[in-house]
Every structure is written in structure tokens, then in C-alpha cells.
């Protein structure tokens, strides 16, 4: 009986800590696979810099003006402006609106493709590698 309790405790501990965001040995919060995807995209796109720009893309998720327009079209009104791309929280809101509309099952590969329709395999590999890194911290 004692072995069962210890084994159960170890399994429970690994489940509990697997979905935690750990930075510098500090546990911040439980984090879902979807949140890990979003943070991975942010790291791949901008390394977390809200003001980085590349062509028409801007912000931590490198959102384009077309992306903002598509989100506003989904909503049926102009909630977001181009300046909102500089806000991490608003960028994530826009990302989630696109995903809810086009990927309600939260398929990770489809989410990556929706976010970056021109992505090649190396981009997918970078995102998956970052997800694995964040999942294993």
C-alpha cells in the first residue's frame, strides 16, 4: 500500500508541475498548451518585443494591417486599431479572435498556419521547438 501512495504522489507531482510556467526556478502559474503556443509564437516572432517591426508587421506577434482588419470584420465593428499591435494583451486578443473564428478546436498546426499563412516547415519547427522548451522548463 505504501508503494502505491508514493507512486501516486510522484505521478500527481509530475502532472501538477508539467503545466506550470517556471522562470528562474519560480513557478508563476498553471499554463495551458494554448498559452504555451502563444508565448512560443511571441518568442519566435519578436522575442517578446512589442515594438519590433518587419515590413507591415508590428508587435510581439508581428501582426499586419490585414490581420487587424480581419479581426474587426469578424467582430463587425472597429474595435482594434493599428496601434493595438504594440500591446501584447491586445495582440493576443486579436490572435484568439482569429483562432476562435477559424480554429475552434484549437488545433496547434492549424493555429500556426492561420497566424502565418506563408510559413514554411522551418517556421513550424521553430515554434514546436520553442513550445517544447517552454513546456519543459
CSV table of N, CA and C in Angstrom, one decimal:
chain,number,residue,atom,x,y,z
A,1,UNK,N,0.8,-1.2,0.0
A,1,UNK,CA,0.0,0.0,0.0
A,1,UNK,C,0.9,1.3,0.0
A,2,UNK,N,1.9,1.3,0.8
A,2,UNK,CA,2.8,2.4,0.9
A,2,UNK,C,3.4,2.8,-0.5
A,3,UNK,N,3.8,1.7,-1.3
A,3,UNK,CA,4.4,2.0,-2.6
A,3,UNK,C,3.4,2.6,-3.5
A,4,UNK,N,2.2,2.2,-3.4
A,4,UNK,CA,1.1,2.8,-4.3
A,4,UNK,C,0.9,4.3,-4.0
A,5,UNK,N,0.9,4.7,-2.7
A,5,UNK,CA,0.8,6.1,-2.3
A,5,UNK,C,2.0,6.9,-2.8
A,6,UNK,N,3.2,6.4,-2.7
A,6,UNK,CA,4.4,7.1,-3.1
A,6,UNK,C,4.3,7.2,-4.6
A,7,UNK,N,4.0,6.2,-5.3
A,7,UNK,CA,3.9,6.2,-6.8
A,7,UNK,C,2.9,7.2,-7.2
A,8,UNK,N,1.7,7.2,-6.6
A,8,UNK,CA,0.6,8.1,-6.9
A,8,UNK,C,1.1,9.6,-6.7
A,9,UNK,N,1.8,9.8,-5.6
A,9,UNK,CA,2.3,11.1,-5.3
A,9,UNK,C,3.3,11.6,-6.3
A,10,UNK,N,4.2,10.8,-6.8
A,10,UNK,CA,5.1,11.2,-7.8
A,10,UNK,C,4.4,11.5,-9.2
A,11,UNK,N,3.4,10.7,-9.5
A,11,UNK,CA,2.6,10.9,-10.7
A,11,UNK,C,1.9,12.2,-10.6
A,12,UNK,N,1.2,12.5,-9.5
A,12,UNK,CA,0.5,13.7,-9.2
A,12,UNK,C,1.4,14.9,-9.3
A,13,UNK,N,2.6,14.8,-8.7
A,13,UNK,CA,3.5,15.9,-8.7
A,13,UNK,C,4.0,16.2,-10.1
A,14,UNK,N,4.2,15.2,-10.9
A,14,UNK,CA,4.7,15.5,-12.3
A,14,UNK,C,3.6,16.1,-13.1
A,15,UNK,N,2.3,15.7,-12.9
A,15,UNK,CA,1.2,16.3,-13.6
A,15,UNK,C,1.0,17.7,-13.2
A,16,UNK,N,1.1,18.0,-11.9
A,16,UNK,CA,1.0,19.3,-11.4
A,16,UNK,C,2.0,20.3,-11.9
A,17,UNK,N,3.3,19.9,-12.0
A,17,UNK,CA,4.3,20.8,-12.4
A,17,UNK,C,4.5,20.9,-13.9
A,18,UNK,N,4.0,19.9,-14.6
A,18,UNK,CA,4.2,19.9,-16.1
A,18,UNK,C,3.6,21.1,-16.8
A,19,UNK,N,2.5,21.6,-16.3
A,19,UNK,CA,1.8,22.7,-17.0
A,19,UNK,C,2.0,24.1,-16.2
A,20,UNK,N,3.1,24.2,-15.5
A,20,UNK,CA,3.5,25.4,-14.8
A,20,UNK,C,4.4,26.2,-15.6
A,21,UNK,N,4.3,27.5,-15.6
A,21,UNK,CA,5.3,28.4,-16.2
A,21,UNK,C,6.4,28.6,-15.2
A,22,UNK,N,7.6,28.1,-15.4
A,22,UNK,CA,8.7,28.2,-14.5
A,22,UNK,C,9.8,29.1,-15.1
A,23,UNK,N,10.1,30.2,-14.4
A,23,UNK,CA,11.2,31.0,-14.9
A,23,UNK,C,12.1,31.3,-13.7
A,24,UNK,N,13.4,31.0,-13.8
A,24,UNK,CA,14.4,31.2,-12.8
A,24,UNK,C,14.0,30.4,-11.5
A,25,UNK,N,13.5,29.2,-11.7
A,25,UNK,CA,13.1,28.3,-10.6
A,25,UNK,C,11.9,28.8,-9.8
A,26,UNK,N,11.1,29.8,-10.4
A,26,UNK,CA,9.9,30.3,-9.7
A,26,UNK,C,8.7,29.8,-10.5
A,27,UNK,N,7.7,29.3,-9.9
A,27,UNK,CA,6.5,28.8,-10.5
A,27,UNK,C,5.6,30.0,-10.5
A,28,UNK,N,5.1,30.4,-11.7
A,28,UNK,CA,4.2,31.6,-11.8
A,28,UNK,C,2.8,31.2,-11.9
A,29,UNK,N,2.4,30.3,-12.8
A,29,UNK,CA,1.0,29.9,-12.8
A,29,UNK,C,0.9,28.7,-13.7
A,30,UNK,N,-0.2,28.0,-13.6
A,30,UNK,CA,-0.5,26.9,-14.5
A,30,UNK,C,-0.7,27.5,-15.9
A,31,UNK,N,-0.1,26.8,-16.8
A,31,UNK,CA,-0.2,27.3,-18.2
A,31,UNK,C,-0.7,26.2,-19.1
A,32,UNK,N,-1.6,26.6,-20.0
A,32,UNK,CA,-2.2,25.6,-20.9
A,32,UNK,C,-1.3,25.4,-22.1
A,33,UNK,N,-1.5,24.4,-22.9
A,33,UNK,CA,-0.8,24.2,-24.1
A,33,UNK,C,-1.1,25.3,-25.1
A,34,UNK,N,-2.3,25.9,-25.1
A,34,UNK,CA,-2.6,27.0,-25.9
A,34,UNK,C,-1.8,28.2,-25.6
A,35,UNK,N,-1.7,28.5,-24.3
A,35,UNK,CA,-0.8,29.6,-23.8
A,35,UNK,C,0.6,29.4,-24.1
A,36,UNK,N,1.1,28.2,-24.1
A,36,UNK,CA,2.4,27.8,-24.5
A,36,UNK,C,2.6,28.1,-26.0
A,37,UNK,N,1.6,27.8,-26.8
A,37,UNK,CA,1.7,28.1,-28.2
A,37,UNK,C,1.8,29.6,-28.4
A,38,UNK,N,1.0,30.4,-27.8
A,38,UNK,CA,1.0,31.8,-28.0
A,38,UNK,C,2.3,32.4,-27.5
A,39,UNK,N,2.8,32.0,-26.4
A,39,UNK,CA,4.1,32.5,-25.9
A,39,UNK,C,5.3,32.1,-26.8
A,40,UNK,N,5.2,30.9,-27.4
A,40,UNK,CA,6.1,30.4,-28.4
A,40,UNK,C,6.1,31.2,-29.6
A,41,UNK,N,4.9,31.5,-30.1
A,41,UNK,CA,4.8,32.4,-31.3
A,41,UNK,C,5.4,33.8,-31.0
A,42,UNK,N,5.2,34.3,-29.8
A,42,UNK,CA,5.7,35.6,-29.5
A,42,UNK,C,7.3,35.5,-29.5
A,43,UNK,N,7.8,34.5,-28.9
A,43,UNK,CA,9.3,34.3,-28.9
A,43,UNK,C,9.9,34.2,-30.3
A,44,UNK,N,9.2,33.4,-31.1
A,44,UNK,CA,9.7,33.2,-32.5
A,44,UNK,C,9.6,34.5,-33.3
A,45,UNK,N,8.4,35.1,-33.2
A,45,UNK,CA,8.2,36.3,-34.0
A,45,UNK,C,9.0,37.6,-33.6
A,46,UNK,N,9.1,37.8,-32.3
A,46,UNK,CA,9.7,39.1,-31.8
A,46,UNK,C,10.6,39.0,-30.6
A,47,UNK,N,10.8,37.8,-30.1
A,47,UNK,CA,11.5,37.6,-28.8
A,47,UNK,C,10.8,38.5,-27.7
A,48,UNK,N,9.5,38.7,-27.8
A,48,UNK,CA,8.8,39.4,-26.8
A,48,UNK,C,8.8,40.9,-26.9
A,49,UNK,N,9.4,41.5,-28.0
A,49,UNK,CA,9.5,42.9,-28.2
A,49,UNK,C,8.2,43.4,-28.8
A,50,UNK,N,7.5,44.3,-28.1
A,50,UNK,CA,6.2,44.8,-28.6
A,50,UNK,C,6.4,45.9,-29.7
A,51,UNK,N,7.6,46.4,-29.8
A,51,UNK,CA,7.8,47.5,-30.8
A,51,UNK,C,8.6,47.1,-32.0
A,52,UNK,N,8.9,45.8,-32.1
A,52,UNK,CA,9.7,45.4,-33.3
A,52,UNK,C,8.8,45.4,-34.5
A,53,UNK,N,9.4,45.8,-35.6
A,53,UNK,CA,8.7,45.9,-36.9
A,53,UNK,C,9.4,45.2,-38.0
A,54,UNK,N,8.7,44.6,-38.9
A,54,UNK,CA,9.3,44.0,-40.1
A,54,UNK,C,8.3,44.1,-41.2
A,55,UNK,N,8.6,45.0,-42.2
A,55,UNK,CA,7.7,45.3,-43.2
A,55,UNK,C,6.4,45.9,-42.7
A,56,UNK,N,5.3,45.3,-43.0
A,56,UNK,CA,4.0,45.8,-42.5
A,56,UNK,C,3.6,45.2,-41.1
A,57,UNK,N,4.4,44.3,-40.6
A,57,UNK,CA,4.2,43.6,-39.4
A,57,UNK,C,4.7,44.4,-38.2
A,58,UNK,N,4.0,44.3,-37.1
A,58,UNK,CA,4.4,45.1,-35.9
A,58,UNK,C,4.0,44.4,-34.6
A,59,UNK,N,4.8,44.5,-33.6
A,59,UNK,CA,4.4,44.0,-32.3
A,59,UNK,C,5.0,42.6,-32.0
A,60,UNK,N,4.6,42.1,-30.8
A,60,UNK,CA,5.2,40.9,-30.3
A,60,UNK,C,4.7,39.7,-31.2
A,61,UNK,N,3.6,39.8,-31.8
A,61,UNK,CA,3.1,38.7,-32.7
A,61,UNK,C,3.2,39.1,-34.2
A,62,UNK,N,3.9,40.2,-34.4
A,62,UNK,CA,4.1,40.6,-35.8
A,62,UNK,C,2.8,40.6,-36.6
A,63,UNK,N,1.9,41.4,-36.1
A,63,UNK,CA,0.5,41.5,-36.7
A,63,UNK,C,0.5,42.5,-37.9
A,64,UNK,N,-0.1,42.1,-39.0
A,64,UNK,CA,-0.2,43.0,-40.1
A,64,UNK,C,-1.5,43.8,-40.1
A,65,UNK,N,-1.5,44.9,-40.9
A,65,UNK,CA,-2.8,45.7,-41.0
A,65,UNK,C,-3.9,44.8,-41.5
A,66,UNK,N,-3.7,43.9,-42.4
A,66,UNK,CA,-4.7,43.0,-42.9
A,66,UNK,C,-5.3,42.1,-41.8
A,67,UNK,N,-4.4,41.7,-40.9
A,67,UNK,CA,-4.8,40.9,-39.7
A,67,UNK,C,-5.8,41.7,-38.8
A,68,UNK,N,-5.4,43.0,-38.6
A,68,UNK,CA,-6.3,43.8,-37.8
A,68,UNK,C,-7.6,44.0,-38.4
A,69,UNK,N,-7.6,44.3,-39.7
A,69,UNK,CA,-8.9,44.4,-40.5
A,69,UNK,C,-9.7,43.2,-40.4
A,70,UNK,N,-9.1,42.0,-40.6
A,70,UNK,CA,-9.8,40.7,-40.5
A,70,UNK,C,-10.5,40.6,-39.1
A,71,UNK,N,-9.8,40.9,-38.1
A,71,UNK,CA,-10.4,40.8,-36.7
A,71,UNK,C,-11.5,41.7,-36.6
A,72,UNK,N,-11.4,42.9,-37.0
A,72,UNK,CA,-12.5,43.9,-36.9
A,72,UNK,C,-13.7,43.4,-37.8
A,73,UNK,N,-13.4,42.8,-38.9
A,73,UNK,CA,-14.5,42.3,-39.8
A,73,UNK,C,-15.2,41.1,-39.1
A,74,UNK,N,-14.5,40.3,-38.4
A,74,UNK,CA,-15.1,39.2,-37.6
A,74,UNK,C,-16.0,39.8,-36.5
A,75,UNK,N,-15.5,40.8,-35.9
A,75,UNK,CA,-16.3,41.4,-34.8
A,75,UNK,C,-17.5,42.2,-35.3
A,76,UNK,N,-17.4,42.7,-36.5
A,76,UNK,CA,-18.5,43.6,-37.1
A,76,UNK,C,-18.4,45.0,-36.7
A,77,UNK,N,-17.3,45.4,-36.1
A,77,UNK,CA,-17.0,46.8,-35.8
A,77,UNK,C,-15.5,47.0,-35.6
A,78,UNK,N,-15.1,48.2,-35.6
A,78,UNK,CA,-13.6,48.5,-35.5
A,78,UNK,C,-13.2,48.7,-34.0
A,79,UNK,N,-13.0,47.6,-33.4
A,79,UNK,CA,-12.5,47.6,-32.0
A,79,UNK,C,-11.0,47.8,-31.9
A,80,UNK,N,-10.3,47.3,-32.9
A,80,UNK,CA,-8.8,47.4,-32.8
A,80,UNK,C,-8.3,48.3,-33.9
A,81,UNK,N,-7.2,49.0,-33.5
A,81,UNK,CA,-6.5,49.9,-34.4
A,81,UNK,C,-5.1,49.4,-34.7
A,82,UNK,N,-4.4,50.0,-35.6
A,82,UNK,CA,-3.1,49.5,-36.0
A,82,UNK,C,-2.1,49.7,-34.8
A,83,UNK,N,-2.4,50.7,-33.9
A,83,UNK,CA,-1.5,50.9,-32.7
A,83,UNK,C,-1.7,49.8,-31.7
A,84,UNK,N,-2.8,49.1,-31.8
A,84,UNK,CA,-3.0,48.0,-30.8
A,84,UNK,C,-2.1,46.8,-31.0
A,85,UNK,N,-1.4,46.8,-32.1
A,85,UNK,CA,-0.4,45.8,-32.4
A,85,UNK,C,0.8,45.9,-31.4
A,86,UNK,N,1.0,47.1,-30.9
A,86,UNK,CA,2.1,47.3,-29.9
A,86,UNK,C,1.8,46.8,-28.5
A,87,UNK,N,0.5,46.4,-28.3
A,87,UNK,CA,0.1,45.9,-27.0
A,87,UNK,C,0.1,44.4,-27.0
A,88,UNK,N,0.8,43.8,-26.1
A,88,UNK,CA,0.9,42.3,-26.0
A,88,UNK,C,-0.5,41.8,-25.8
A,89,UNK,N,-1.2,42.3,-24.8
A,89,UNK,CA,-2.6,41.8,-24.5
A,89,UNK,C,-3.6,41.9,-25.6
A,90,UNK,N,-3.5,43.1,-26.3
A,90,UNK,CA,-4.4,43.3,-27.5
A,90,UNK,C,-4.0,42.4,-28.6
A,91,UNK,N,-2.7,42.2,-28.8
A,91,UNK,CA,-2.3,41.3,-29.9
A,91,UNK,C,-2.8,39.9,-29.6
A,92,UNK,N,-2.7,39.4,-28.4
A,92,UNK,CA,-3.2,38.1,-28.0
A,92,UNK,C,-4.7,38.0,-28.2
A,93,UNK,N,-5.4,39.1,-27.8
A,93,UNK,CA,-6.9,39.1,-28.1
A,93,UNK,C,-7.2,38.9,-29.6
A,94,UNK,N,-6.5,39.6,-30.4
A,94,UNK,CA,-6.7,39.5,-31.8
A,94,UNK,C,-6.4,38.1,-32.3
A,95,UNK,N,-5.3,37.6,-31.9
A,95,UNK,CA,-4.9,36.2,-32.2
A,95,UNK,C,-6.0,35.3,-31.9
A,96,UNK,N,-6.5,35.4,-30.7
A,96,UNK,CA,-7.6,34.5,-30.2
A,96,UNK,C,-8.9,34.6,-31.0
A,97,UNK,N,-9.2,35.8,-31.4
A,97,UNK,CA,-10.4,36.1,-32.2
A,97,UNK,C,-10.3,35.4,-33.5
A,98,UNK,N,-9.2,35.5,-34.2
A,98,UNK,CA,-8.9,34.8,-35.4
A,98,UNK,C,-9.1,33.3,-35.2
A,99,UNK,N,-8.5,32.8,-34.2
A,99,UNK,CA,-8.5,31.4,-33.9
A,99,UNK,C,-9.9,30.9,-33.6
A,100,UNK,N,-10.6,31.6,-32.8
A,100,UNK,CA,-12.0,31.2,-32.4
A,100,UNK,C,-12.9,31.1,-33.7
A,101,UNK,N,-12.7,32.0,-34.5
A,101,UNK,CA,-13.5,32.1,-35.8
A,101,UNK,C,-13.1,30.9,-36.7
A,102,UNK,N,-11.8,30.6,-36.9
A,102,UNK,CA,-11.3,29.7,-37.9
A,102,UNK,C,-10.8,28.4,-37.4
A,103,UNK,N,-10.6,28.3,-36.1
A,103,UNK,CA,-9.9,27.1,-35.5
A,103,UNK,C,-10.5,26.8,-34.1
A,104,UNK,N,-11.8,26.6,-34.0
A,104,UNK,CA,-12.5,26.5,-32.7
A,104,UNK,C,-12.0,25.3,-31.9
A,105,UNK,N,-11.4,24.3,-32.6
A,105,UNK,CA,-10.9,23.1,-31.8
A,105,UNK,C,-9.5,23.3,-31.3
A,106,UNK,N,-8.9,24.5,-31.6
A,106,UNK,CA,-7.6,24.8,-31.1
A,106,UNK,C,-6.5,23.8,-31.6
A,107,UNK,N,-6.6,23.5,-32.8
A,107,UNK,CA,-5.5,22.6,-33.4
A,107,UNK,C,-4.3,23.4,-33.6
A,108,UNK,N,-3.2,23.0,-33.0
A,108,UNK,CA,-1.9,23.7,-33.0
A,108,UNK,C,-1.4,24.0,-34.3
A,109,UNK,N,-1.3,23.0,-35.2
A,109,UNK,CA,-0.8,23.2,-36.6
A,109,UNK,C,-1.6,24.2,-37.3
A,110,UNK,N,-2.9,24.1,-37.2
A,110,UNK,CA,-3.8,25.0,-37.9
A,110,UNK,C,-3.6,26.4,-37.3
A,111,UNK,N,-3.4,26.5,-36.1
A,111,UNK,CA,-3.2,27.8,-35.4
A,111,UNK,C,-2.0,28.5,-36.0
A,112,UNK,N,-0.9,27.7,-36.1
A,112,UNK,CA,0.3,28.3,-36.7
A,112,UNK,C,0.1,28.7,-38.1
A,113,UNK,N,-0.6,27.9,-38.9
A,113,UNK,CA,-0.9,28.2,-40.3
A,113,UNK,C,-1.7,29.4,-40.4
A,114,UNK,N,-2.7,29.6,-39.6
A,114,UNK,CA,-3.6,30.8,-39.6
A,114,UNK,C,-2.9,32.0,-39.2
A,115,UNK,N,-1.9,31.9,-38.3
A,115,UNK,CA,-1.2,33.1,-37.9
A,115,UNK,C,-0.2,33.5,-38.9
A,116,UNK,N,0.4,32.5,-39.6
A,116,UNK,CA,1.4,32.8,-40.6
A,116,UNK,C,1.2,31.9,-41.8
A,117,UNK,N,0.3,32.4,-42.7
A,117,UNK,CA,-0.2,31.5,-43.8
A,117,UNK,C,1.0,31.2,-44.8
A,118,UNK,N,2.0,31.9,-44.8
A,118,UNK,CA,3.1,31.7,-45.7
A,118,UNK,C,4.3,30.9,-45.1
A,119,UNK,N,4.0,30.4,-43.9
A,119,UNK,CA,5.1,29.7,-43.1
A,119,UNK,C,5.5,28.4,-43.8
A,120,UNK,N,6.8,28.3,-43.8
A,120,UNK,CA,7.5,27.1,-44.3
A,120,UNK,C,7.7,26.1,-43.1
A,121,UNK,N,8.2,24.9,-43.4
A,121,UNK,CA,8.4,23.9,-42.4
A,121,UNK,C,9.3,24.4,-41.3
A,122,UNK,N,10.4,25.2,-41.7
A,122,UNK,CA,11.3,25.6,-40.7
A,122,UNK,C,10.7,26.5,-39.6
A,123,UNK,N,9.6,27.3,-40.0
A,123,UNK,CA,8.9,28.1,-39.1
A,123,UNK,C,8.1,27.2,-38.1
A,124,UNK,N,7.4,26.2,-38.6
A,124,UNK,CA,6.7,25.3,-37.7
A,124,UNK,C,7.7,24.6,-36.8
A,125,UNK,N,8.9,24.2,-37.3
A,125,UNK,CA,9.9,23.6,-36.4
A,125,UNK,C,10.3,24.5,-35.3
A,126,UNK,N,10.5,25.8,-35.6
A,126,UNK,CA,11.0,26.8,-34.6
A,126,UNK,C,9.9,26.9,-33.5
A,127,UNK,N,8.6,27.0,-34.0
A,127,UNK,CA,7.5,27.2,-33.0
A,127,UNK,C,7.4,25.9,-32.1
A,128,UNK,N,7.5,24.7,-32.7
A,128,UNK,CA,7.4,23.5,-31.9
A,128,UNK,C,8.6,23.3,-31.0
A,129,UNK,N,9.7,23.7,-31.5
A,129,UNK,CA,10.9,23.7,-30.6
A,129,UNK,C,10.8,24.6,-29.4
A,130,UNK,N,10.3,25.8,-29.6
A,130,UNK,CA,10.0,26.8,-28.6
A,130,UNK,C,9.0,26.2,-27.6
A,131,UNK,N,7.9,25.6,-28.1
A,131,UNK,CA,6.9,25.0,-27.3
A,131,UNK,C,7.4,24.0,-26.4
A,132,UNK,N,8.3,23.1,-26.9
A,132,UNK,CA,8.9,22.1,-26.2
A,132,UNK,C,9.8,22.7,-25.1
A,133,UNK,N,10.5,23.7,-25.4
A,133,UNK,CA,11.4,24.4,-24.5
A,133,UNK,C,10.6,24.9,-23.3
A,134,UNK,N,9.5,25.6,-23.6
A,134,UNK,CA,8.7,26.2,-22.6
A,134,UNK,C,7.9,25.2,-21.8
A,135,UNK,N,7.6,24.1,-22.4
A,135,UNK,CA,6.8,23.0,-21.7
A,135,UNK,C,7.7,22.3,-20.7
A,136,UNK,N,9.0,22.3,-21.0
A,136,UNK,CA,10.0,21.5,-20.1
A,136,UNK,C,10.7,22.4,-19.1
A,137,UNK,N,10.4,23.6,-19.0
A,137,UNK,CA,11.1,24.5,-18.0
A,137,UNK,C,10.7,24.1,-16.6
